[in-house]
Short mmCIF file of C-alpha atoms in Angstrom, two decimals:
data_model
loop_
_atom_site.label_atom_id
_atom_site.label_comp_id
_atom_site.label_asym_id
_atom_site.label_seq_id
_atom_site.Cartn_x
_atom_site.Cartn_y
_atom_site.Cartn_z
CA MET B 1191 -1.93 -0.20 -17.49
CA GLU B 1192 -0.45 0.24 -20.68
CA ALA B 1193 1.45 -2.37 -23.45
CA ALA B 1194 4.68 -3.03 -22.59
CA PRO B 1195 7.67 -4.68 -24.67
CA LEU B 1196 8.19 -8.12 -23.33
CA ASN B 1197 12.19 -8.49 -21.37
CA THR B 1198 11.07 -5.16 -19.81
CA VAL B 1199 10.17 -4.00 -16.23
CA TYR B 1200 6.47 -1.66 -16.10
CA THR B 1201 6.96 1.45 -13.64
CA CYS B 1202 4.42 3.93 -12.71
CA ARG B 1203 5.30 5.69 -9.81
CA SER B 1204 1.82 7.78 -10.70
CA ALA B 1205 -1.38 6.54 -9.22
CA LYS B 1206 -3.64 4.71 -11.95
CA ALA B 1207 -6.61 4.15 -12.17
CA ILE B 1208 -8.85 1.06 -13.60
CA ALA B 1209 -12.57 1.71 -13.84
CA SER B 1210 -15.58 -0.58 -14.10
CA LYS B 1211 -19.35 -0.51 -13.57
CA GLU B 1212 -19.21 -1.24 -10.04
CA VAL B 1213 -15.77 -0.21 -8.52
CA ILE B 1214 -12.52 1.92 -9.58
CA MET B 1215 -9.07 0.03 -9.09
CA VAL B 1216 -6.18 1.88 -8.00
CA PHE B 1217 -2.47 1.07 -8.42
CA TYR B 1218 0.49 2.60 -6.98
CA ASP B 1219 3.41 2.44 -7.25
CA VAL B 1220 3.86 -0.49 -9.62
CA GLY B 1221 6.38 -2.47 -11.46
CA LEU B 1222 6.05 -5.33 -12.82
CA GLN B 1223 7.21 -7.91 -15.60
CA ALA B 1224 5.30 -10.51 -16.76
CA LEU B 1225 6.44 -13.25 -18.45
CA VAL B 1226 9.88 -13.28 -17.30
CA GLU B 1227 11.97 -15.42 -20.05
CA ASN B 1228 14.67 -17.24 -18.20
CA GLY B 1229 14.17 -16.22 -15.04
CA THR B 1230 16.55 -12.95 -14.99
CA ILE B 1231 14.78 -10.19 -14.25
CA SER B 1232 14.88 -6.58 -16.98
CA LYS B 1233 17.25 -3.66 -16.21
CA ASN B 1234 15.07 -1.93 -18.50
CA GLU B 1235 12.44 -0.12 -18.04
CA SER B 1236 9.27 0.76 -20.08
CA ILE B 1237 7.77 3.88 -17.86
CA CYS B 1238 3.90 4.59 -18.13
CA LYS B 1239 3.12 7.98 -20.09
CA ALA B 1240 1.84 9.74 -16.23
CA ASP B 1241 5.98 9.29 -15.47
CA MET B 1242 6.88 11.08 -18.63
CA SER B 1243 5.52 14.00 -17.80
CA THR B 1244 8.25 17.08 -19.26
CA THR B 1245 6.80 20.43 -18.02
CA MET B 1246 6.20 22.17 -14.71
CA SER B 1247 4.11 24.61 -13.95
CA PRO B 1248 5.33 27.44 -11.83
CA LEU B 1249 5.22 28.09 -8.37
CA THR B 1250 1.97 30.24 -7.22
CA THR B 1251 1.95 31.61 -3.48
CA TRP B 1252 -1.87 32.42 -2.51
CA THR B 1253 -2.90 34.41 0.22
CA ALA B 1254 -6.23 34.18 1.67
CA SER B 1255 -8.16 36.84 3.33
CA THR B 1256 -11.17 34.30 4.76
CA MET B 1257 -10.81 31.13 6.11
CA THR B 1258 -11.61 28.40 3.06
CA PRO B 1259 -13.47 25.55 3.43
CA THR B 1260 -11.27 21.94 4.54
CA LYS B 1261 -11.50 19.49 2.55
CA PRO B 1262 -11.64 15.34 3.81
CA PRO B 1263 -8.55 13.81 3.93
CA PRO B 1264 -7.17 12.00 0.97
CA PRO B 1265 -7.22 8.23 1.79
CA PRO B 1266 -4.56 6.40 2.99
CA ILE B 1267 -2.20 5.65 0.37
CA PRO B 1268 -2.72 1.38 0.80
CA SER B 1269 1.33 0.40 1.09
CA VAL B 1270 3.36 -1.70 -1.59
CA GLY B 1271 3.70 -5.37 -2.15
CA ASN B 1272 6.41 -7.28 -3.63
CA TYR B 1273 4.98 -10.28 -5.62
CA THR B 1274 6.45 -13.38 -7.81
CA LEU B 1275 5.44 -16.35 -9.00
CA LYS B 1276 8.02 -19.15 -10.32
CA ASN B 1277 7.51 -21.83 -12.65
CA GLY B 1278 10.17 -24.38 -11.11
CA SER B 1279 12.83 -22.15 -9.45
CA GLU B 1280 12.73 -19.71 -12.00
CA THR B 1281 10.61 -16.13 -11.39
CA CYS B 1282 8.36 -16.11 -14.73
CA LEU B 1283 6.26 -12.96 -12.88
CA LEU B 1284 7.55 -9.81 -10.54
CA ALA B 1285 5.32 -7.45 -9.82
CA ASN B 1286 5.50 -4.43 -6.81
CA MET B 1287 2.54 -2.38 -6.10
CA GLY B 1288 -0.19 -0.91 -3.72
CA LEU B 1289 -3.34 -1.57 -4.92
CA GLN B 1290 -6.97 0.38 -3.71
CA LEU B 1291 -10.79 -0.44 -4.80
CA ASN B 1292 -12.49 2.04 -4.30
CA LEU B 1293 -16.37 0.42 -4.46
CA THR B 1294 -19.74 1.36 -3.90
CA TYR B 1295 -22.26 -0.94 -2.68
CA VAL B 1296 -25.69 -0.45 -4.49
CA GLU B 1297 -27.77 -1.34 -1.42
CA ASP B 1298 -26.77 2.06 0.99
CA ASN B 1299 -24.79 4.36 -2.20
CA GLN B 1300 -22.24 4.20 0.64
CA THR B 1301 -18.42 4.43 -0.72
CA ARG B 1302 -15.65 1.66 0.69
CA LEU B 1303 -11.98 2.32 -0.19
CA ILE B 1304 -10.12 -1.01 0.37
CA ASN B 1305 -6.29 -0.93 0.35
CA ILE B 1306 -5.28 -4.32 -0.35
CA ASP B 1307 -3.18 -5.35 2.22
CA SER B 1308 0.39 -5.31 1.21
CA ASN B 1309 1.37 -8.71 3.04
CA SER B 1310 -1.33 -11.42 0.29
CA THR B 1311 -0.68 -14.99 -0.36
CA ALA B 1312 0.64 -14.57 -3.89
CA SER B 1313 -0.01 -18.00 -6.05
CA GLY B 1314 -0.11 -17.99 -10.21
CA TYR B 1315 0.40 -19.90 -13.00
CA CYS B 1316 2.50 -18.52 -15.68
CA GLY B 1317 2.14 -20.02 -20.03
CA ASP B 1318 4.23 -18.60 -22.73
CA GLN B 1319 0.92 -16.95 -23.92
CA ASP B 1320 -0.14 -15.66 -20.84
CA ALA B 1321 0.07 -15.33 -16.28
CA THR B 1322 -2.16 -15.34 -14.18
CA LEU B 1323 -1.87 -13.16 -11.00
CA VAL B 1324 -3.64 -14.08 -7.34
CA LEU B 1325 -3.47 -12.02 -4.42
CA GLU B 1326 -5.56 -12.93 -1.66
CA ASP B 1327 -6.10 -11.44 2.20
CA MET B 1328 -9.18 -12.41 4.81
CA LYS B 1329 -11.61 -10.38 2.68
CA THR B 1330 -10.29 -9.74 -0.71
CA THR B 1331 -8.58 -12.03 -3.70
CA ILE B 1332 -8.05 -10.64 -6.51
CA ILE B 1333 -6.88 -12.06 -10.32
CA PHE B 1334 -4.68 -10.18 -12.86
CA HIS B 1335 -4.34 -12.19 -15.98
CA PHE B 1336 -1.91 -10.97 -18.50
CA ILE B 1337 -1.17 -12.27 -22.05
CA VAL B 1338 1.29 -11.08 -24.40
CA GLU B 1339 0.21 -9.80 -28.31
CA GLN B 1340 2.84 -8.79 -30.98
CA SER B 1341 5.69 -8.64 -28.53
CA LYS B 1342 4.00 -6.95 -25.24
CA PHE B 1343 2.46 -8.04 -22.53
CA PHE B 1344 -0.92 -6.25 -20.61
CA LEU B 1345 -3.48 -6.17 -18.27
CA LYS B 1346 -6.72 -8.30 -20.27
CA GLU B 1347 -8.82 -8.68 -16.83
CA VAL B 1348 -8.82 -8.11 -13.82
CA LYS B 1349 -11.36 -10.33 -11.16
CA ALA B 1350 -12.14 -9.36 -7.91
CA ASN B 1351 -14.45 -10.78 -4.77
CA ILE B 1352 -14.49 -9.03 -1.74
CA SER B 1353 -15.77 -9.73 2.24
CA LEU B 1354 -17.55 -6.38 3.47
CA VAL B 1355 -19.90 -5.39 6.34
CA VAL B 1356 -22.79 -3.71 5.32
CA ASN B 1357 -25.08 -1.89 8.07
CA GLY B 1358 -24.30 -4.55 9.94
CA SER B 1359 -24.50 -7.94 7.97
CA SER B 1360 -21.74 -10.10 5.70
CA LYS B 1361 -21.94 -9.43 1.98
CA TYR B 1362 -20.00 -10.61 -0.56
CA CYS B 1363 -19.43 -8.77 -4.30
CA ARG B 1364 -18.00 -10.17 -7.23
CA LEU B 1365 -16.01 -7.97 -9.88
CA GLN B 1366 -15.31 -8.83 -13.31
#
C-alpha cells in the first residue's frame, strides 16, 4: 500500500497484492484511515495509483472459429469487513477492506486461497506515531502495524498466524 497523508482516507478499489517469501496478501476495496485525529473521520481521500487510470482501451470483438480451453474460475473475492479502533470514545483507526491470503505450503506444494472472514474481531491500539490493527477469526490472526513519517501514514509490517489442514493433519503457519 502506498503512503497516504495524515487526515485523509486511503482508498483503493482495485485489488492490491503485497508479497513476502511465504504468502501473497491481496487487499480488495480498501478504505483506511490510520491515526485519526480528534476522533473525526476525514472527508478527504487519498486514492491509490491503480484507481487513477486515465486511459481506456478500445473494446475488441473476437470470433473464435475453434474451441479454446477454458480457464479455471477465479477465486471468490472476499467480503469487505468494517473495522474500527477507538481510544476511549474517539475513533483512532478505520479500515474497510476485503482480504485474501494466497499461501503455498512447502510440504505438499499446494496453494491455498484463504479469505479472511469479514466478521473477524478487530482489536489493537493507537499511539501518537503508530497504530496496530489485529484481526482474528477461528483460524487466522493478522496484525497490521502502521506508522507515521513526514506527515504520512503507511503500512510498515504485516504478521499472520494461520491454522490449516494439510494432508489430513492440522498445521500452524507464522508469517512475517
